[in-house]
Amino acid sequence: MFQENFGADVDNKPQLSLSQPSKKKIKPHLPAESVGKRYVERFWHPFGAIVAPNQAQGVKPAWRTIDYYLQPSQLWNLHQDKSKLVGLRFNDTTRYATIDLDLEGDYHNIESINRIKAALENIGIVDIIILQSSFSGGYHLILTFTSPLPTFTLACALEITLRNAGFILRQGHLEIFPNTKPYSAKQITNYKAIRCPIQPGSGSFLLNDDLQPISDSVSIFLDHCDRAASRQDLAKLKRVANKAKKQISRERYRKQESADVVQWRANWEEIITTGWTGKGQTNTLLQIFVGYGIVFLDLESDKLVEFCLTTAINAPGYSQYCRHQHEIEARVRHWVESTIRNKWYSAYISYPERFLGTFANTFAEAIAGIKSIDKPKYKVNLSKLILILKNIILIIH
C-alpha cells in the first residue's frame, strides 16, 4: 500500500501537468485484451498516476508521479508488468473507492472490518471486496458501484460515516480513497493516489470473509466487483452523501472563520470588562451580555438571565452610570426574551479557546460562577453578528 512511503514530497508539490484535459478531447486507447477492457472501465484515471519498481518483499515502493496523460492501454500494460507497480488518483466521478487498513494500524483485524461493514451497510453499501493489498499484508476494502458517483461527495460520505462509527482516520491506520481533498483557489488540488488492485507479482490477493486468500485472478476479482456493485443501494448512498458533503463544507467554513470569531469574542469581552463609561448605555450593554451568554456560553432561560444580571451588577460603572438599577432584572429579562424570540443569536458551534492571561481568564464566566460548558454548540450567522458588533462599538464610542 503505497501511502506507507508516498508522502508530502509528492502530494504537496505543485502538479502543474496534472490539470484536467484541454478542450481538445483525447480519445482513450483501450487495451487489446477483453479483461483489460473490463478493468479500465472501472479503474482508470489519466492524470497523476504513480509508478514504482516492484522490488523485493518488505521493501517499500519508491513511488513517483508521472506527468503525462496515461492511456487505458498504458495503465493495463503497467498493471500486467510484474517488474512495476502502478497507482491511480481520481477524476471528478468514480465507480469505486478504497478503504486502506495498514498492517501495523489499529484496525487491521476482522473485528474492525466487520464494524466498517456494518457502518457502510447503513448508508447503502451492502457488499465490499476484501483484498490483501500487497506483500506487506495490509488490507484494501474495495467498494464498487454500477454507475459513476461524484468523487468528493462520495469521499465525504465515507469520512463522516466512519467517523460517526467511532473510527479515527489517519495515515498508517485507516485512510479512505478518494479522500476529502482540500480546495485551493490558487491551484488544482489532486486526490491522493492508491495502488491499483490485483497486480501480478505484487502480493495482492482476493480474500474471503475470514481474510483467507482465495484468488489473484483479475477476472475473478472483476466478477466480485460487478456483483458487489449490483447490490449497492445507490439512491440511499446519494442521499447520505449529499448531507455529508454539506457537513464537511460547514466544518471547513468554521475553520476559515475562526480568526474572525476570536476577534469577535475578544471585542465583546473588552466591552464587558470596560462596562459603563457614561449614561444611556444600559440597552447596548445588556444586548452584548445576552449575546455573549448565548453565543459563547450556550446559556438558556434562567441560567442566561442569572448570568446577564450578575454580569451587569458587577460591571465597572454600573452604580455610577446605570439609571435602571431599580429595574435591572426586568430589563435583563426583556432583553433575554426579545433576543430569543427574534433569534438574534445562537450558540456558536465550536468557539475558539480564549487568549491566556486576558479577560481575567474570562471575566464574564468567572463572575457568573460558570466552570465549564459541555452542551453541543450550533452555528451562528457570523457576518450578521459582526455587523451588529460594529454598530454597537460605534454607539459606545
Coordinates of N, CA and C in Angstrom, one line a residue, residues 21 90 190 275 287 306:
P21 N -8.1 17.7 -18.6 CA -7.9 17.7 -20.1 C -8.2 19.0 -20.7
F90 N -8.0 10.1 -8.7 CA -9.4 10.0 -9.0 C -9.8 11.2 -9.9
N190 N -5.2 17.7 -6.0 CA -5.4 16.4 -6.5 C -5.8 15.4 -5.4
G275 N -17.4 47.9 30.8 CA -18.6 48.2 31.5 C -19.2 49.6 31.0
Q287 N -27.6 44.0 25.6 CA -27.6 43.2 24.4 C -26.4 42.4 24.2
E306 N -29.6 34.8 34.9 CA -28.7 34.9 36.0 C -27.4 35.5 35.6

